Structures are given as structure tokens and as C-alpha cells.
Short mmCIF file of N, CA, C and O in Angstrom, two decimals:
data_model
loop_
_atom_site.label_atom_id
_atom_site.label_comp_id
_atom_site.label_asym_id
_atom_site.label_seq_id
_atom_site.Cartn_x
_atom_site.Cartn_y
_atom_site.Cartn_z
N MET R 1254 69.69 280.27 106.17
CA MET R 1254 70.71 280.70 107.07
C MET R 1254 71.06 282.14 106.73
O MET R 1254 71.01 282.54 105.57
N GLN R 1255 71.40 282.88 107.76
CA GLN R 1255 71.75 284.29 107.56
C GLN R 1255 72.59 284.74 108.74
O GLN R 1255 72.39 284.29 109.86
N THR R 1256 73.54 285.63 108.49
CA THR R 1256 74.27 286.27 109.58
C THR R 1256 73.68 287.65 109.81
O THR R 1256 73.12 288.27 108.90
N VAL R 1257 73.78 288.12 111.04
CA VAL R 1257 73.31 289.46 111.40
C VAL R 1257 74.49 290.17 112.05
O VAL R 1257 75.02 289.72 113.07
N ASN R 1258 74.89 291.28 111.45
CA ASN R 1258 76.05 292.03 111.92
C ASN R 1258 75.64 293.02 113.01
O ASN R 1258 74.66 293.74 112.87
N HIS R 1259 76.42 293.07 114.08
CA HIS R 1259 76.20 294.05 115.14
C HIS R 1259 77.49 294.80 115.45
O HIS R 1259 77.68 295.29 116.56
N GLY R 1260 78.38 294.87 114.47
CA GLY R 1260 79.65 295.56 114.68
C GLY R 1260 80.19 296.03 113.35
O GLY R 1260 79.47 296.63 112.56
N LEU R 1261 81.43 295.73 113.08
CA LEU R 1261 82.10 296.12 111.85
C LEU R 1261 81.68 295.18 110.72
O LEU R 1261 81.89 293.96 110.81
N SER R 1262 81.09 295.71 109.68
CA SER R 1262 80.60 294.89 108.57
C SER R 1262 81.72 294.06 107.96
O SER R 1262 82.80 294.57 107.71
N GLY R 1263 81.43 292.76 107.76
CA GLY R 1263 82.39 291.88 107.13
C GLY R 1263 83.36 291.22 108.09
O GLY R 1263 84.20 290.41 107.67
N LYS R 1264 83.27 291.50 109.38
CA LYS R 1264 84.19 290.91 110.36
C LYS R 1264 83.39 290.20 111.45
O LYS R 1264 82.58 290.82 112.13
N PRO R 1265 83.59 288.89 111.61
CA PRO R 1265 82.92 288.20 112.71
C PRO R 1265 83.47 288.68 114.04
O PRO R 1265 84.68 288.70 114.24
N GLU R 1266 82.56 289.08 114.93
CA GLU R 1266 82.98 289.58 116.24
C GLU R 1266 81.87 289.36 117.25
O GLU R 1266 80.74 289.01 116.90
N ALA R 1267 82.21 289.53 118.52
CA ALA R 1267 81.26 289.31 119.60
C ALA R 1267 79.96 290.08 119.34
O ALA R 1267 79.99 291.24 118.95
N GLY R 1268 78.84 289.39 119.51
CA GLY R 1268 77.52 289.99 119.32
C GLY R 1268 76.91 289.73 117.96
O GLY R 1268 75.71 289.86 117.79
N ASP R 1269 77.73 289.36 116.97
CA ASP R 1269 77.18 289.00 115.66
C ASP R 1269 76.39 287.70 115.79
O ASP R 1269 76.69 286.87 116.64
N GLU R 1270 75.37 287.53 114.93
CA GLU R 1270 74.49 286.38 115.01
C GLU R 1270 74.58 285.51 113.77
O GLU R 1270 74.79 286.01 112.67
N ILE R 1271 74.36 284.22 113.98
CA ILE R 1271 74.18 283.27 112.89
C ILE R 1271 72.82 282.64 113.12
O ILE R 1271 72.58 282.06 114.19
N ASP R 1272 71.90 282.81 112.17
CA ASP R 1272 70.56 282.25 112.27
C ASP R 1272 70.45 281.08 111.31
O ASP R 1272 70.61 281.25 110.09
N LEU R 1273 70.18 279.89 111.86
CA LEU R 1273 70.05 278.68 111.06
C LEU R 1273 68.60 278.23 111.16
O LEU R 1273 68.14 277.80 112.22
N THR R 1274 67.86 278.35 110.06
CA THR R 1274 66.43 278.07 110.07
C THR R 1274 66.14 276.75 109.37
O THR R 1274 66.47 276.57 108.20
N PHE R 1275 65.52 275.86 110.11
CA PHE R 1275 65.13 274.54 109.60
C PHE R 1275 63.76 274.65 108.95
O PHE R 1275 63.00 275.58 109.20
N SER R 1276 63.40 273.66 108.13
CA SER R 1276 62.12 273.69 107.42
C SER R 1276 60.96 273.21 108.27
O SER R 1276 59.81 273.37 107.90
N ALA R 1277 61.25 272.62 109.42
CA ALA R 1277 60.19 272.10 110.29
C ALA R 1277 60.66 272.21 111.74
O ALA R 1277 61.78 272.66 112.01
N ALA R 1278 59.79 271.79 112.65
CA ALA R 1278 60.12 271.84 114.08
C ALA R 1278 61.44 271.12 114.35
O ALA R 1278 61.76 270.13 113.71
N VAL R 1279 62.18 271.63 115.31
CA VAL R 1279 63.50 271.11 115.64
C VAL R 1279 63.43 270.43 117.01
O VAL R 1279 62.90 271.00 117.96
N ASN R 1280 63.97 269.22 117.08
CA ASN R 1280 64.15 268.56 118.37
C ASN R 1280 65.50 269.03 118.90
O ASN R 1280 66.54 268.60 118.40
N PRO R 1281 65.52 269.92 119.90
CA PRO R 1281 66.79 270.48 120.35
C PRO R 1281 67.79 269.44 120.84
O PRO R 1281 69.00 269.64 120.72
N ALA R 1282 67.31 268.32 121.36
CA ALA R 1282 68.22 267.28 121.85
C ALA R 1282 69.01 266.63 120.71
O ALA R 1282 70.05 266.02 120.95
N LEU R 1283 68.52 266.76 119.46
CA LEU R 1283 69.27 266.25 118.32
C LEU R 1283 70.39 267.21 117.90
O LEU R 1283 71.29 266.83 117.18
N ILE R 1284 70.30 268.46 118.34
CA ILE R 1284 71.34 269.45 118.08
C ILE R 1284 72.44 269.31 119.13
O ILE R 1284 73.62 269.32 118.84
N HIS R 1285 72.01 269.21 120.40
CA HIS R 1285 72.94 269.16 121.53
C HIS R 1285 72.30 268.28 122.60
O HIS R 1285 71.21 268.61 123.08
N ALA R 1286 72.94 267.20 122.96
CA ALA R 1286 72.37 266.24 123.90
C ALA R 1286 71.89 266.93 125.18
O ALA R 1286 72.62 267.71 125.79
N GLY R 1287 70.64 266.68 125.55
CA GLY R 1287 70.07 267.24 126.77
C GLY R 1287 69.56 268.67 126.65
O GLY R 1287 69.01 269.21 127.61
N TRP R 1288 69.74 269.29 125.50
CA TRP R 1288 69.33 270.68 125.31
C TRP R 1288 67.83 270.77 125.15
O TRP R 1288 67.22 269.96 124.44
N ASP R 1289 67.21 271.80 125.75
CA ASP R 1289 65.77 272.00 125.62
C ASP R 1289 65.42 273.24 124.78
O ASP R 1289 64.26 273.61 124.68
N GLY R 1290 66.41 273.88 124.19
CA GLY R 1290 66.18 275.06 123.36
C GLY R 1290 66.40 276.38 124.08
O GLY R 1290 66.46 277.43 123.45
N SER R 1291 66.51 276.33 125.40
CA SER R 1291 66.76 277.57 126.15
C SER R 1291 68.22 277.99 125.94
O SER R 1291 69.03 277.21 125.44
N PRO R 1292 68.56 279.23 126.30
CA PRO R 1292 69.93 279.69 126.07
C PRO R 1292 70.96 278.74 126.68
O PRO R 1292 70.83 278.31 127.83
N THR R 1293 71.96 278.39 125.87
CA THR R 1293 73.05 277.54 126.34
C THR R 1293 74.35 278.03 125.72
O THR R 1293 74.36 278.60 124.63
N THR R 1294 75.42 277.84 126.43
CA THR R 1294 76.74 278.29 125.97
C THR R 1294 77.35 277.25 125.04
O THR R 1294 77.32 276.06 125.33
N VAL R 1295 77.89 277.73 123.92
CA VAL R 1295 78.60 276.89 122.95
C VAL R 1295 79.89 277.61 122.55
O VAL R 1295 80.09 278.77 122.90
N THR R 1296 80.73 276.92 121.82
CA THR R 1296 81.95 277.51 121.28
C THR R 1296 81.86 277.47 119.76
O THR R 1296 81.63 276.41 119.19
N ALA R 1297 81.99 278.62 119.12
CA ALA R 1297 81.99 278.70 117.66
C ALA R 1297 83.43 278.77 117.17
O ALA R 1297 84.28 279.37 117.83
N HIS R 1298 83.68 278.13 116.04
CA HIS R 1298 85.03 278.10 115.46
C HIS R 1298 84.97 278.52 114.00
O HIS R 1298 84.03 278.16 113.29
N ILE R 1299 85.99 279.23 113.56
CA ILE R 1299 86.23 279.44 112.13
C ILE R 1299 87.60 278.85 111.85
O ILE R 1299 88.60 279.23 112.48
N ASN R 1300 87.62 277.87 110.96
CA ASN R 1300 88.88 277.23 110.58
C ASN R 1300 88.92 277.08 109.07
O ASN R 1300 87.88 277.05 108.41
N THR R 1301 90.12 276.96 108.54
CA THR R 1301 90.31 276.75 107.11
C THR R 1301 90.49 275.26 106.87
O THR R 1301 91.34 274.62 107.49
N PHE R 1302 89.65 274.70 106.00
CA PHE R 1302 89.76 273.31 105.57
C PHE R 1302 89.93 273.34 104.07
O PHE R 1302 89.08 273.86 103.35
N GLY R 1303 91.05 272.81 103.58
CA GLY R 1303 91.37 272.97 102.17
C GLY R 1303 91.67 274.44 101.95
O GLY R 1303 92.51 275.03 102.61
N SER R 1304 90.95 275.08 101.07
CA SER R 1304 91.13 276.52 100.84
C SER R 1304 89.93 277.32 101.29
O SER R 1304 89.83 278.52 101.01
N GLU R 1305 89.01 276.69 102.00
CA GLU R 1305 87.76 277.37 102.41
C GLU R 1305 87.71 277.57 103.92
O GLU R 1305 88.13 276.71 104.69
N ASP R 1306 87.14 278.71 104.34
CA ASP R 1306 86.88 278.95 105.76
C ASP R 1306 85.51 278.39 106.11
O ASP R 1306 84.53 278.60 105.38
N TRP R 1307 85.45 277.67 107.22
CA TRP R 1307 84.23 277.03 107.70
C TRP R 1307 83.92 277.48 109.11
O TRP R 1307 84.81 277.68 109.93
N LEU R 1308 82.63 277.63 109.39
CA LEU R 1308 82.13 277.94 110.73
C LEU R 1308 81.47 276.68 111.26
O LEU R 1308 80.66 276.06 110.55
N TYR R 1309 81.82 276.27 112.45
CA TYR R 1309 81.18 275.12 113.07
C TYR R 1309 81.08 275.36 114.58
O TYR R 1309 81.68 276.29 115.12
N PHE R 1310 80.31 274.51 115.25
CA PHE R 1310 79.96 274.74 116.64
C PHE R 1310 80.28 273.52 117.49
O PHE R 1310 80.05 272.38 117.10
N MET R 1311 80.81 273.80 118.68
CA MET R 1311 81.16 272.77 119.66
C MET R 1311 80.41 273.08 120.97
O MET R 1311 79.92 274.20 121.15
N ASP R 1312 80.36 272.11 121.88
CA ASP R 1312 79.76 272.36 123.18
C ASP R 1312 80.60 273.39 123.95
O ASP R 1312 81.67 273.79 123.50
N ALA R 1313 80.10 273.80 125.12
CA ALA R 1313 80.79 274.84 125.90
C ALA R 1313 82.18 274.41 126.32
O ALA R 1313 83.09 275.24 126.39
N ALA R 1314 82.37 273.11 126.58
CA ALA R 1314 83.68 272.61 126.98
C ALA R 1314 84.63 272.47 125.79
O ALA R 1314 85.80 272.18 125.96
N ASP R 1315 84.10 272.67 124.59
CA ASP R 1315 84.86 272.57 123.34
C ASP R 1315 85.40 271.15 123.12
O ASP R 1315 86.49 270.97 122.60
N THR R 1316 84.58 270.16 123.51
CA THR R 1316 85.00 268.76 123.36
C THR R 1316 84.12 267.96 122.40
O THR R 1316 84.55 266.93 121.91
N SER R 1317 82.87 268.41 122.16
CA SER R 1317 81.95 267.66 121.30
C SER R 1317 81.39 268.56 120.22
O SER R 1317 80.83 269.62 120.51
N TRP R 1318 81.51 268.10 118.96
CA TRP R 1318 80.96 268.83 117.82
C TRP R 1318 79.44 268.71 117.84
O TRP R 1318 78.89 267.63 118.06
N LEU R 1319 78.76 269.82 117.60
CA LEU R 1319 77.30 269.82 117.51
C LEU R 1319 76.93 269.42 116.09
O LEU R 1319 76.57 270.26 115.25
N SER R 1320 77.02 268.14 115.82
CA SER R 1320 76.86 267.63 114.45
C SER R 1320 75.48 267.91 113.88
O SER R 1320 75.32 268.01 112.67
N GLY R 1321 74.47 268.06 114.74
CA GLY R 1321 73.13 268.37 114.25
C GLY R 1321 73.04 269.72 113.58
O GLY R 1321 72.11 269.97 112.81
N LEU R 1322 74.00 270.60 113.86
CA LEU R 1322 74.03 271.91 113.19
C LEU R 1322 74.88 271.88 111.94
O LEU R 1322 74.84 272.80 111.13
N GLY R 1323 75.70 270.86 111.76
CA GLY R 1323 76.57 270.79 110.59
C GLY R 1323 77.62 271.88 110.62
O GLY R 1323 78.16 272.21 111.67
N GLY R 1324 77.89 272.45 109.46
CA GLY R 1324 78.89 273.52 109.34
C GLY R 1324 78.48 274.48 108.24
O GLY R 1324 77.65 274.17 107.40
N VAL R 1325 79.06 275.65 108.27
CA VAL R 1325 78.75 276.69 107.29
C VAL R 1325 80.00 277.02 106.50
O VAL R 1325 81.01 277.43 107.07
N GLY R 1326 79.94 276.81 105.18
CA GLY R 1326 81.00 277.24 104.29
C GLY R 1326 80.88 278.74 104.11
O GLY R 1326 79.90 279.24 103.56
N LEU R 1327 81.85 279.49 104.61
CA LEU R 1327 81.75 280.96 104.62
C LEU R 1327 82.08 281.61 103.29
O LEU R 1327 81.76 282.78 103.09
N VAL R 1328 82.72 280.89 102.39
CA VAL R 1328 83.05 281.40 101.06
C VAL R 1328 83.74 282.76 101.15
O VAL R 1328 83.44 283.69 100.43
N GLY R 1329 84.64 282.86 102.11
CA GLY R 1329 85.39 284.10 102.31
C GLY R 1329 86.58 283.82 103.18
O GLY R 1329 86.78 282.71 103.67
N ASN R 1330 87.39 284.85 103.41
CA ASN R 1330 88.60 284.72 104.20
C ASN R 1330 88.41 285.45 105.53
O ASN R 1330 88.53 286.67 105.60
N TYR R 1331 88.08 284.68 106.58
CA TYR R 1331 87.77 285.26 107.88
C TYR R 1331 88.79 284.93 108.96
O TYR R 1331 88.70 285.45 110.07
N SER R 1332 89.75 284.04 108.66
CA SER R 1332 90.78 283.71 109.64
C SER R 1332 91.98 283.11 108.92
O SER R 1332 91.90 282.72 107.76
N ASN R 1333 93.08 283.01 109.64
CA ASN R 1333 94.27 282.37 109.08
C ASN R 1333 94.20 280.87 109.31
O ASN R 1333 93.22 280.35 109.86
N ALA R 1334 95.25 280.15 108.95
CA ALA R 1334 95.26 278.69 109.06
C ALA R 1334 95.11 278.21 110.51
O ALA R 1334 94.66 277.09 110.74
N SER R 1335 95.46 279.04 111.48
CA SER R 1335 95.32 278.65 112.88
C SER R 1335 93.89 278.77 113.39
O SER R 1335 93.55 278.21 114.41
N GLY R 1336 93.07 279.53 112.68
CA GLY R 1336 91.66 279.64 113.03
C GLY R 1336 91.36 280.66 114.10
O GLY R 1336 92.24 281.32 114.65
N ALA R 1337 90.07 280.78 114.37
CA ALA R 1337 89.56 281.67 115.41
C ALA R 1337 88.50 280.93 116.21
O ALA R 1337 87.77 280.10 115.68
N THR R 1338 88.43 281.24 117.48
CA THR R 1338 87.46 280.62 118.38
C THR R 1338 86.65 281.72 119.05
O THR R 1338 87.19 282.77 119.41
N PHE R 1339 85.36 281.47 119.20
CA PHE R 1339 84.46 282.42 119.87
C PHE R 1339 83.88 281.72 121.10
O PHE R 1339 82.87 281.03 121.03
N ASP R 1340 84.58 281.88 122.23
CA ASP R 1340 84.15 281.28 123.49
C ASP R 1340 82.90 281.99 124.01
O ASP R 1340 82.66 283.17 123.70
N ASN R 1341 82.14 281.27 124.82
CA ASN R 1341 80.95 281.83 125.46
C ASN R 1341 79.93 282.35 124.47
O ASN R 1341 79.23 283.32 124.75
N SER R 1342 79.84 281.72 123.30
CA SER R 1342 78.78 282.05 122.36
C SER R 1342 77.47 281.49 122.93
O SER R 1342 77.48 280.51 123.67
N GLN R 1343 76.35 282.14 122.61
CA GLN R 1343 75.06 281.72 123.15
C GLN R 1343 74.17 281.18 122.05
O GLN R 1343 73.98 281.83 121.01
N MET R 1344 73.61 279.98 122.29
CA MET R 1344 72.72 279.34 121.32
C MET R 1344 71.31 279.24 121.91
O MET R 1344 71.15 278.85 123.06
N THR R 1345 70.32 279.62 121.09
CA THR R 1345 68.92 279.51 121.49
C THR R 1345 68.11 278.92 120.34
O THR R 1345 68.55 278.94 119.18
N LEU R 1346 66.94 278.40 120.67
CA LEU R 1346 66.01 277.88 119.67
C LEU R 1346 64.69 278.59 119.84
O LEU R 1346 64.12 278.60 120.93
N THR R 1347 64.20 279.19 118.75
CA THR R 1347 62.88 279.80 118.73
C THR R 1347 62.18 279.31 117.48
O THR R 1347 62.62 279.61 116.36
N GLY R 1348 61.11 278.52 117.66
CA GLY R 1348 60.41 277.97 116.51
C GLY R 1348 61.32 277.04 115.73
O GLY R 1348 61.83 276.06 116.26
N THR R 1349 61.57 277.38 114.49
CA THR R 1349 62.42 276.54 113.63
C THR R 1349 63.83 277.11 113.47
O THR R 1349 64.61 276.61 112.67
N THR R 1350 64.16 278.16 114.22
CA THR R 1350 65.45 278.84 114.05
C THR R 1350 66.36 278.66 115.26
O THR R 1350 65.99 278.98 116.39
N VAL R 1351 67.55 278.15 114.98
CA VAL R 1351 68.61 278.10 115.99
C VAL R 1351 69.46 279.35 115.77
O VAL R 1351 69.95 279.59 114.66
N LYS R 1352 69.61 280.14 116.81
CA LYS R 1352 70.41 281.37 116.74
C LYS R 1352 71.64 281.20 117.61
O LYS R 1352 71.54 280.77 118.75
N VAL R 1353 72.80 281.53 117.03
CA VAL R 1353 74.04 281.55 117.79
C VAL R 1353 74.56 282.98 117.78
O VAL R 1353 74.76 283.56 116.70
N VAL R 1354 74.74 283.55 118.96
CA VAL R 1354 75.33 284.88 119.11
C VAL R 1354 76.78 284.67 119.51
O VAL R 1354 77.07 284.03 120.53
N LEU R 1355 77.69 285.19 118.67
CA LEU R 1355 79.11 284.98 118.91
C LEU R 1355 79.58 285.61 120.21
O LEU R 1355 79.19 286.72 120.55
N GLY R 1356 80.44 284.87 120.90
CA GLY R 1356 81.05 285.36 122.13
C GLY R 1356 82.41 285.97 121.86
O GLY R 1356 82.70 286.44 120.75
N THR R 1357 83.27 285.92 122.85
CA THR R 1357 84.59 286.55 122.79
C THR R 1357 85.50 285.81 121.83
O THR R 1357 85.66 284.59 121.90
N ALA R 1358 86.12 286.57 120.92
CA ALA R 1358 87.01 285.98 119.90
C ALA R 1358 88.43 285.83 120.43
O ALA R 1358 88.92 286.68 121.18
N SER R 1359 89.05 284.73 120.02
CA SER R 1359 90.49 284.57 120.21
C SER R 1359 91.05 283.99 118.92
O SER R 1359 90.33 283.38 118.14
N GLY R 1360 92.32 284.20 118.69
CA GLY R 1360 92.91 283.82 117.42
C GLY R 1360 92.83 284.99 116.45
O GLY R 1360 92.53 286.11 116.83
N THR R 1361 93.10 284.72 115.19
CA THR R 1361 93.13 285.77 114.17
C THR R 1361 91.80 285.82 113.44
O THR R 1361 91.33 284.82 112.91
N VAL R 1362 91.19 287.01 113.43
CA VAL R 1362 89.93 287.22 112.73
C VAL R 1362 90.15 288.30 111.67
O VAL R 1362 90.65 289.38 111.98
N TYR R 1363 89.81 287.98 110.43
CA TYR R 1363 89.95 288.93 109.32
C TYR R 1363 88.60 289.53 108.96
O TYR R 1363 87.55 288.95 109.21
N ARG R 1364 88.67 290.67 108.31
CA ARG R 1364 87.49 291.32 107.74
C ARG R 1364 87.47 291.03 106.24
O ARG R 1364 88.47 291.22 105.55
N ASP R 1365 86.33 290.56 105.74
CA ASP R 1365 86.15 290.28 104.31
C ASP R 1365 84.82 290.91 103.90
O ASP R 1365 83.76 290.44 104.28
N THR R 1366 84.89 291.99 103.15
CA THR R 1366 83.68 292.75 102.80
C THR R 1366 83.12 292.40 101.43
O THR R 1366 82.20 293.05 100.95
N SER R 1367 83.66 291.37 100.78
CA SER R 1367 83.13 290.98 99.46
C SER R 1367 81.75 290.35 99.62
O SER R 1367 81.42 289.79 100.66
N ASN R 1368 80.92 290.49 98.58
CA ASN R 1368 79.59 289.89 98.58
C ASN R 1368 79.70 288.40 98.34
O ASN R 1368 80.32 287.97 97.36
N GLN R 1369 79.09 287.61 99.22
CA GLN R 1369 79.23 286.16 99.15
C GLN R 1369 77.96 285.47 99.61
O GLN R 1369 77.17 286.04 100.36
N ASP R 1370 77.75 284.24 99.17
CA ASP R 1370 76.65 283.40 99.60
C ASP R 1370 77.20 282.22 100.37
O ASP R 1370 77.83 281.34 99.79
N MET R 1371 76.97 282.19 101.67
CA MET R 1371 77.40 281.07 102.49
C MET R 1371 76.59 279.83 102.11
O MET R 1371 75.50 279.92 101.56
N VAL R 1372 77.12 278.66 102.46
CA VAL R 1372 76.41 277.40 102.24
C VAL R 1372 76.42 276.63 103.56
O VAL R 1372 77.48 276.38 104.13
N TRP R 1373 75.24 276.27 104.02
CA TRP R 1373 75.08 275.52 105.27
C TRP R 1373 74.97 274.04 104.92
O TRP R 1373 74.09 273.64 104.15
N TRP R 1374 75.86 273.24 105.48
CA TRP R 1374 75.91 271.80 105.20
C TRP R 1374 75.55 271.02 106.46
O TRP R 1374 76.07 271.30 107.53
N THR R 1375 74.65 270.05 106.31
CA THR R 1375 74.32 269.12 107.39
C THR R 1375 74.38 267.71 106.81
O THR R 1375 74.53 267.53 105.60
N PHE R 1376 74.23 266.73 107.66
CA PHE R 1376 74.19 265.35 107.18
C PHE R 1376 72.96 265.07 106.34
O PHE R 1376 72.89 264.11 105.60
N LYS R 1377 71.96 265.95 106.44
CA LYS R 1377 70.71 265.76 105.69
C LYS R 1377 70.67 266.56 104.39
O LYS R 1377 69.71 266.47 103.65
N GLY R 1378 71.67 267.37 104.12
CA GLY R 1378 71.69 268.16 102.89
C GLY R 1378 72.32 269.52 103.11
O GLY R 1378 72.97 269.76 104.13
N SER R 1379 72.11 270.42 102.16
CA SER R 1379 72.69 271.75 102.26
C SER R 1379 71.67 272.81 101.87
O SER R 1379 70.67 272.51 101.24
N ALA R 1380 71.95 274.04 102.26
CA ALA R 1380 71.09 275.17 101.92
C ALA R 1380 71.96 276.39 101.70
O ALA R 1380 72.96 276.60 102.40
N ASN R 1381 71.58 277.22 100.73
CA ASN R 1381 72.29 278.47 100.47
C ASN R 1381 71.76 279.57 101.37
O ASN R 1381 70.63 279.50 101.87
N GLU R 1382 72.55 280.60 101.53
CA GLU R 1382 72.18 281.75 102.33
C GLU R 1382 70.91 282.40 101.80
O GLU R 1382 70.69 282.47 100.59
N LEU R 1383 70.09 282.91 102.70
CA LEU R 1383 68.87 283.62 102.31
C LEU R 1383 69.21 285.02 101.83
O LEU R 1383 70.14 285.65 102.31
N GLY R 1384 68.43 285.53 100.89
CA GLY R 1384 68.57 286.91 100.44
C GLY R 1384 69.68 287.11 99.42
O GLY R 1384 70.32 286.16 98.97
N ALA R 1385 69.88 288.36 99.11
CA ALA R 1385 70.90 288.74 98.11
C ALA R 1385 72.29 288.56 98.69
O ALA R 1385 72.50 288.61 99.91
N SER R 1386 73.27 288.37 97.80
CA SER R 1386 74.67 288.28 98.25
C SER R 1386 75.05 289.56 98.99
O SER R 1386 74.71 290.66 98.56
N ASP R 1387 75.74 289.39 100.10
CA ASP R 1387 76.17 290.54 100.89
C ASP R 1387 77.38 290.11 101.71
O ASP R 1387 77.70 288.94 101.79
N PRO R 1388 78.06 291.09 102.33
CA PRO R 1388 79.16 290.71 103.24
C PRO R 1388 78.59 289.92 104.41
O PRO R 1388 77.54 290.28 104.94
N ASN R 1389 79.22 288.83 104.77
CA ASN R 1389 78.78 288.05 105.91
C ASN R 1389 79.27 288.71 107.19
O ASN R 1389 80.32 289.31 107.22
N PHE R 1390 78.51 288.59 108.22
CA PHE R 1390 78.78 289.14 109.55
C PHE R 1390 78.69 290.59 109.52
O PHE R 1390 78.45 291.48 109.37
#
């Protein structure tokens, strides 16, 4: 997993990417019911659970969690207790990588420029961020 920044380093904002790479071919319908891997709208959330900020994904209507993607422990401070939502985020599948491009933010979004290693958690296990520690987003 890796984030790709397209704006202010260390701050999640519209256009930033989250790349989640699986070890083998992905059945897109297991990520989102009826999905074929083509661009689809989702809602990304950053919320604080316990003392950690987590990134997770919901369908476009913001009613169903995309449990096949799990969640990402951001290991940083990117929002307040009320959280942040990124409406109209776009999700695509290319090969073994699911890419989510963040949409329009609402709520409170913080900038955290400390070097950190995110952890991606799914029901099948977890994976650490690829590459050297760096500011996320």
C-alpha cells in the first residue's frame, strides 16, 4: 500500500491517491458488490478510533462498508474526533492494484508531515506500507 500526494505534502486532499496492491488477481465483486473494476464512485473516511486515525471506504451512497478493502491505520493525526469525509472519490482496479483517488473533503483535515508507516488491515491479514517511511498523502 502506498499514498501518492498531488497537493500539499502530509495533508489528505482531493486528487491524492491510495494504492492498495494485492498479492494476486482481485475479484472486484468481492471488494464492492457488482463492481467490475472500472471507475466507480466511493466515499473515503478518516476517523479516529481509540487514539489512531483510520482510513476506510464506503459505497457512493455512504451506506455500505467496502469490507474487502479493510482499513488503513494512518499512524498519524489527519483529522479531529468528528472525522473527515471525501465524497465522490474514484476507485479503479488495474491488475492487482485498487486505486482510490480522493474526492472533495468535508470535515476537519489536518496536515501531518512526520515520517510514518501506514498499516493496511483486512480480514485476511495486514501489510505495512511499501518503501521508506515518509509523510503520508
